[in-house]
């Protein structure tokens, strides 16, 4: 995939977003929590549009965590169906705009067959696209990703002296995925919630009070402007 936009324009090469606040958005309106998830659909599309127009080559959205199974069964079932519908309804538009869609996490564990098939189909359809990679972290946990990499390393028979940081990165689910440059979390929470622990090592953090369903394209553009103002030193003093 060509490196363009992102870093070349001073913006992030890899933008990740923890989409939070759907439940609060709904309860503040006297609605069921799941109405908040539905209302978040437009924000997902806005994030994709903003990333494309800002030439961000990698956009990763945290959609369902390994801990979200602890929610009431009806909400979990809604989220499974909602995520299938988003892909069914918008996958074609993503494809026509050159977006490669990928899922990060554990599709084989507990995900309903119908959603697994939709995930697989959109990945296959968009495999060759190169305008942007949209990664949906679904049934994803940051520690789980690292645990999986360690297992692959042991299965490959590598010895301890061969283990570098790059060996670990190369044994993750997507070795081609770069480190995250900027993490945006909405809804006023200042925590990672087990998201992308490895790739967030030097990410710039942007925490917004905005609830996810209220996110628009301009919210994302403003966050990218904030990123451009940051001074990333990586431990140096320059
Ligand atoms: C984010 O919104 C969506 C998921 C985690 C799936 P929440 O559902 O966490 O909304 P709040 O945090 O309860 O408001
Ligand atoms: C993180 O949000 C997970 C996703 C956005 C998918 P949560 O709402 O589940 O996180 P906590 O419970 O506030 O830490
Ligand atoms: Mg939340």
Short mmCIF file of N, CA, C and O in Angstrom, two decimals, residues 156-235:
data_model
loop_
_atom_site.label_atom_id
_atom_site.label_comp_id
_atom_site.label_asym_id
_atom_site.label_seq_id
_atom_site.Cartn_x
_atom_site.Cartn_y
_atom_site.Cartn_z
N UNK A 156 5.98 -21.17 16.06
CA UNK A 156 6.99 -21.07 15.00
C UNK A 156 8.35 -21.59 15.46
O UNK A 156 9.30 -21.64 14.68
N UNK A 157 8.45 -21.94 16.74
CA UNK A 157 9.69 -22.52 17.26
C UNK A 157 10.83 -21.53 17.41
O UNK A 157 12.00 -21.92 17.41
N UNK A 158 10.51 -20.26 17.55
CA UNK A 158 11.57 -19.26 17.71
C UNK A 158 12.20 -19.37 19.09
O UNK A 158 11.53 -19.69 20.07
N UNK A 159 13.50 -19.10 19.15
CA UNK A 159 14.18 -19.17 20.45
C UNK A 159 14.22 -17.79 21.08
O UNK A 159 14.05 -16.77 20.40
N UNK A 160 14.47 -17.73 22.38
CA UNK A 160 14.37 -16.46 23.11
C UNK A 160 15.31 -15.41 22.53
O UNK A 160 14.97 -14.23 22.48
N UNK A 161 16.46 -15.83 22.03
CA UNK A 161 17.41 -14.85 21.51
C UNK A 161 16.93 -14.21 20.20
O UNK A 161 17.44 -13.19 19.77
N UNK A 162 15.93 -14.84 19.58
CA UNK A 162 15.41 -14.29 18.31
C UNK A 162 14.27 -13.29 18.53
O UNK A 162 13.76 -12.71 17.57
N UNK A 163 13.87 -13.09 19.77
CA UNK A 163 12.68 -12.26 20.03
C UNK A 163 13.06 -10.79 20.17
O UNK A 163 13.64 -10.38 21.18
N UNK A 164 12.72 -10.04 19.14
CA UNK A 164 12.89 -8.58 19.20
C UNK A 164 11.49 -7.97 19.24
O UNK A 164 10.49 -8.68 19.07
N UNK A 165 11.43 -6.67 19.40
CA UNK A 165 10.12 -6.01 19.36
C UNK A 165 9.48 -6.24 18.00
O UNK A 165 8.27 -6.43 17.89
N UNK A 166 10.30 -6.23 16.96
CA UNK A 166 9.71 -6.42 15.64
C UNK A 166 9.22 -7.86 15.46
O UNK A 166 8.23 -8.09 14.76
N UNK A 167 9.86 -8.83 16.11
CA UNK A 167 9.34 -10.21 16.03
C UNK A 167 7.92 -10.25 16.58
O UNK A 167 7.04 -10.92 16.03
N UNK A 168 7.70 -9.57 17.69
CA UNK A 168 6.36 -9.57 18.30
C UNK A 168 5.37 -8.92 17.34
O UNK A 168 4.31 -9.49 17.04
N UNK A 169 5.73 -7.75 16.79
CA UNK A 169 4.83 -7.06 15.86
C UNK A 169 4.54 -7.93 14.64
O UNK A 169 3.41 -7.96 14.14
N UNK A 170 5.55 -8.63 14.17
CA UNK A 170 5.40 -9.45 12.96
C UNK A 170 4.51 -10.67 13.18
O UNK A 170 4.08 -11.31 12.23
N UNK A 171 4.27 -11.04 14.45
CA UNK A 171 3.43 -12.20 14.71
C UNK A 171 2.03 -11.82 15.19
O UNK A 171 1.26 -12.67 15.62
N UNK A 172 1.70 -10.54 15.06
CA UNK A 172 0.34 -10.14 15.38
C UNK A 172 -0.57 -10.42 14.19
O UNK A 172 -0.11 -10.76 13.11
N UNK A 173 -1.86 -10.25 14.41
CA UNK A 173 -2.82 -10.62 13.36
C UNK A 173 -2.53 -9.88 12.06
O UNK A 173 -2.63 -10.47 10.98
N UNK A 174 -2.19 -8.58 12.17
CA UNK A 174 -1.90 -7.80 10.96
C UNK A 174 -0.50 -7.19 11.05
O UNK A 174 -0.34 -6.05 11.48
N UNK A 175 0.50 -7.94 10.63
CA UNK A 175 1.88 -7.44 10.73
C UNK A 175 2.09 -6.17 9.91
O UNK A 175 3.00 -5.39 10.20
N UNK A 176 1.26 -5.95 8.90
CA UNK A 176 1.45 -4.76 8.05
C UNK A 176 0.83 -3.50 8.65
O UNK A 176 1.01 -2.40 8.13
N UNK A 177 0.09 -3.65 9.73
CA UNK A 177 -0.57 -2.48 10.32
C UNK A 177 0.43 -1.64 11.11
O UNK A 177 1.10 -2.15 12.01
N UNK A 178 0.55 -0.34 10.77
CA UNK A 178 1.53 0.47 11.49
C UNK A 178 1.06 0.86 12.89
O UNK A 178 -0.12 0.74 13.21
N UNK A 179 2.00 1.34 13.68
CA UNK A 179 1.65 1.87 15.01
C UNK A 179 0.60 2.95 14.87
O UNK A 179 0.52 3.64 13.85
N UNK A 180 -0.19 3.12 15.90
CA UNK A 180 -1.22 4.16 15.89
C UNK A 180 -0.57 5.51 16.21
O UNK A 180 0.18 5.63 17.19
N UNK A 181 -0.83 6.51 15.36
CA UNK A 181 -0.27 7.85 15.60
C UNK A 181 -1.17 8.67 16.52
O UNK A 181 -0.69 9.46 17.32
N UNK A 182 -2.45 8.52 16.32
CA UNK A 182 -3.39 9.31 17.13
C UNK A 182 -4.57 8.45 17.55
O UNK A 182 -5.18 7.77 16.71
N UNK A 183 -4.88 8.49 18.84
CA UNK A 183 -6.06 7.82 19.36
C UNK A 183 -7.07 8.87 19.81
O UNK A 183 -6.74 9.77 20.59
N UNK A 184 -8.28 8.75 19.29
CA UNK A 184 -9.38 9.62 19.73
C UNK A 184 -10.35 8.76 20.53
O UNK A 184 -10.76 7.69 20.07
N UNK A 185 -10.67 9.20 21.73
CA UNK A 185 -11.75 8.54 22.48
C UNK A 185 -12.82 9.57 22.78
O UNK A 185 -12.52 10.66 23.28
N UNK A 186 -14.05 9.21 22.51
CA UNK A 186 -15.17 10.12 22.75
C UNK A 186 -15.78 9.86 24.13
O UNK A 186 -15.38 8.93 24.85
N UNK A 187 -16.72 10.69 24.50
CA UNK A 187 -17.58 10.52 25.69
C UNK A 187 -16.87 10.76 27.02
O UNK A 187 -17.36 10.35 28.06
N UNK A 188 -15.72 11.43 26.96
CA UNK A 188 -15.13 11.92 28.20
C UNK A 188 -14.41 10.90 29.07
O UNK A 188 -13.97 11.25 30.16
N UNK A 189 -14.29 9.67 28.61
CA UNK A 189 -13.53 8.69 29.40
C UNK A 189 -12.06 8.79 29.02
O UNK A 189 -11.72 8.86 27.84
N UNK A 190 -11.20 8.72 30.03
CA UNK A 190 -9.76 8.83 29.79
C UNK A 190 -9.09 7.50 30.06
O UNK A 190 -8.32 7.36 31.00
N UNK A 191 -9.44 6.50 29.31
CA UNK A 191 -8.82 5.19 29.50
C UNK A 191 -8.78 4.44 28.18
O UNK A 191 -9.46 4.78 27.21
N UNK A 192 -7.97 3.37 28.18
CA UNK A 192 -7.77 2.59 26.95
C UNK A 192 -8.76 1.43 26.83
O UNK A 192 -8.99 0.94 25.72
N UNK A 193 -9.29 0.96 27.96
CA UNK A 193 -10.24 -0.17 27.92
C UNK A 193 -9.70 -1.33 27.08
O UNK A 193 -10.43 -1.92 26.28
N UNK A 194 -8.43 -1.62 27.28
CA UNK A 194 -7.80 -2.81 26.65
C UNK A 194 -7.75 -2.71 25.11
O UNK A 194 -7.82 -3.71 24.41
N UNK A 195 -7.61 -1.51 24.62
CA UNK A 195 -7.53 -1.32 23.16
C UNK A 195 -6.08 -1.22 22.70
O UNK A 195 -5.30 -0.44 23.28
N UNK A 196 -5.70 -1.95 21.71
CA UNK A 196 -4.47 -1.78 20.92
C UNK A 196 -3.22 -1.45 21.74
O UNK A 196 -2.44 -0.56 21.36
N UNK A 197 -3.02 -2.17 22.83
CA UNK A 197 -1.96 -1.81 23.78
C UNK A 197 -0.58 -1.71 23.12
O UNK A 197 0.18 -0.78 23.40
N UNK A 198 -0.29 -2.62 22.23
CA UNK A 198 1.04 -2.63 21.62
C UNK A 198 1.25 -1.42 20.70
O UNK A 198 2.25 -0.72 20.77
N UNK A 199 0.27 -1.17 19.84
CA UNK A 199 0.45 -0.14 18.82
C UNK A 199 0.19 1.28 19.33
O UNK A 199 0.38 2.25 18.61
N UNK A 200 -0.24 1.39 20.58
CA UNK A 200 -0.49 2.73 21.13
C UNK A 200 0.73 3.29 21.87
O UNK A 200 0.66 4.38 22.44
N UNK A 201 1.86 2.56 21.82
CA UNK A 201 3.01 2.92 22.67
C UNK A 201 3.35 4.40 22.61
O UNK A 201 3.64 5.01 23.64
N UNK A 202 3.32 5.00 21.42
CA UNK A 202 3.69 6.42 21.30
C UNK A 202 2.60 7.26 20.66
O UNK A 202 2.87 8.32 20.08
N UNK A 203 1.37 6.80 20.79
CA UNK A 203 0.25 7.53 20.16
C UNK A 203 -0.03 8.84 20.88
O UNK A 203 0.11 8.94 22.10
N UNK A 204 -0.45 9.83 20.11
CA UNK A 204 -1.00 11.06 20.68
C UNK A 204 -2.44 10.77 21.06
O UNK A 204 -3.21 10.21 20.28
N UNK A 205 -2.82 11.16 22.26
CA UNK A 205 -4.17 10.89 22.76
C UNK A 205 -5.03 12.15 22.64
O UNK A 205 -4.61 13.23 23.05
N UNK A 206 -6.22 11.98 22.10
CA UNK A 206 -7.17 13.09 22.04
C UNK A 206 -8.47 12.59 22.69
O UNK A 206 -9.10 11.64 22.19
N UNK A 207 -8.82 13.19 23.81
CA UNK A 207 -10.05 12.78 24.50
C UNK A 207 -11.10 13.87 24.32
O UNK A 207 -10.86 15.04 24.63
N UNK A 208 -12.24 13.48 23.79
CA UNK A 208 -13.30 14.45 23.50
C UNK A 208 -14.50 14.21 24.41
O UNK A 208 -14.87 13.05 24.65
N UNK A 209 -15.16 15.28 24.84
CA UNK A 209 -16.39 15.09 25.63
C UNK A 209 -17.57 14.61 24.77
O UNK A 209 -18.54 14.05 25.27
N UNK A 210 -17.48 14.84 23.48
CA UNK A 210 -18.56 14.50 22.54
C UNK A 210 -18.97 13.02 22.65
O UNK A 210 -18.10 12.15 22.67
N UNK A 211 -20.25 12.76 22.70
CA UNK A 211 -20.72 11.38 22.67
C UNK A 211 -20.64 10.87 21.22
O UNK A 211 -20.86 11.65 20.28
N UNK A 212 -20.34 9.60 21.05
CA UNK A 212 -20.07 9.09 19.69
C UNK A 212 -21.15 9.46 18.67
O UNK A 212 -20.83 9.93 17.56
N UNK A 213 -22.45 9.32 18.98
CA UNK A 213 -23.45 9.64 17.94
C UNK A 213 -23.44 11.10 17.52
O UNK A 213 -23.98 11.45 16.47
N UNK A 214 -22.82 11.97 18.33
CA UNK A 214 -22.75 13.39 17.97
C UNK A 214 -21.51 13.73 17.14
O UNK A 214 -21.30 14.89 16.77
N UNK A 215 -20.67 12.74 16.87
CA UNK A 215 -19.46 12.98 16.08
C UNK A 215 -19.84 13.23 14.63
O UNK A 215 -20.65 12.50 14.05
N UNK A 216 -19.25 14.28 14.06
CA UNK A 216 -19.45 14.58 12.64
C UNK A 216 -18.08 14.60 11.96
O UNK A 216 -17.04 14.49 12.63
N UNK A 217 -18.10 14.82 10.66
CA UNK A 217 -16.83 14.93 9.93
C UNK A 217 -15.96 16.02 10.53
O UNK A 217 -14.75 15.88 10.65
N UNK A 218 -16.58 17.14 10.91
CA UNK A 218 -15.74 18.24 11.41
C UNK A 218 -15.13 17.90 12.76
O UNK A 218 -14.03 18.35 13.08
N UNK A 219 -15.78 17.05 13.58
CA UNK A 219 -15.17 16.61 14.84
C UNK A 219 -13.83 15.92 14.53
O UNK A 219 -12.82 16.15 15.21
N UNK A 220 -13.85 15.09 13.50
CA UNK A 220 -12.64 14.33 13.17
C UNK A 220 -11.59 15.25 12.56
O UNK A 220 -10.40 15.16 12.90
N UNK A 221 -12.02 16.18 11.71
CA UNK A 221 -11.06 17.13 11.14
C UNK A 221 -10.41 17.98 12.23
O UNK A 221 -9.20 18.23 12.19
N UNK A 222 -11.20 18.38 13.22
CA UNK A 222 -10.64 19.17 14.33
C UNK A 222 -9.64 18.36 15.13
O UNK A 222 -8.59 18.87 15.56
N UNK A 223 -9.94 17.09 15.34
CA UNK A 223 -9.00 16.22 16.07
C UNK A 223 -7.69 16.09 15.29
O UNK A 223 -6.60 16.10 15.88
N UNK A 224 -7.80 15.98 13.97
CA UNK A 224 -6.60 15.87 13.15
C UNK A 224 -5.80 17.18 13.21
O UNK A 224 -4.55 17.16 13.28
N UNK A 225 -6.49 18.32 13.27
CA UNK A 225 -5.79 19.60 13.42
C UNK A 225 -5.05 19.64 14.76
O UNK A 225 -3.93 20.13 14.84
N UNK A 226 -5.69 19.15 15.79
CA UNK A 226 -5.04 19.08 17.11
C UNK A 226 -3.77 18.21 17.02
O UNK A 226 -2.72 18.58 17.53
N UNK A 227 -3.88 17.11 16.32
CA UNK A 227 -2.72 16.23 16.15
C UNK A 227 -1.57 16.98 15.46
O UNK A 227 -0.41 16.86 15.85
N UNK A 228 -1.90 17.77 14.46
CA UNK A 228 -0.85 18.51 13.73
C UNK A 228 -0.13 19.49 14.63
O UNK A 228 1.04 19.83 14.38
N UNK A 229 -0.80 19.95 15.68
CA UNK A 229 -0.16 20.90 16.59
C UNK A 229 0.72 20.21 17.64
O UNK A 229 1.47 20.87 18.34
N UNK A 230 0.62 18.91 17.74
CA UNK A 230 1.40 18.19 18.76
C UNK A 230 2.86 18.09 18.35
O UNK A 230 3.18 17.99 17.16
N UNK A 231 3.72 18.08 19.35
CA UNK A 231 5.16 17.94 19.11
C UNK A 231 5.57 16.53 19.54
O UNK A 231 5.65 16.25 20.74
N UNK A 232 5.78 15.67 18.58
CA UNK A 232 6.11 14.27 18.90
C UNK A 232 7.62 14.13 19.00
O UNK A 232 8.32 14.36 18.01
N UNK A 233 8.10 13.75 20.14
CA UNK A 233 9.55 13.72 20.34
C UNK A 233 10.13 12.32 20.43
O UNK A 233 11.33 12.13 20.31
N UNK A 234 9.33 11.33 20.73
CA UNK A 234 9.81 9.94 20.82
C UNK A 234 11.04 9.80 21.72
O UNK A 234 11.98 9.08 21.39
N UNK A 235 11.02 10.52 22.80
CA UNK A 235 12.10 10.38 23.78
C UNK A 235 13.30 11.24 23.52
O UNK A 235 14.22 11.33 24.35
#
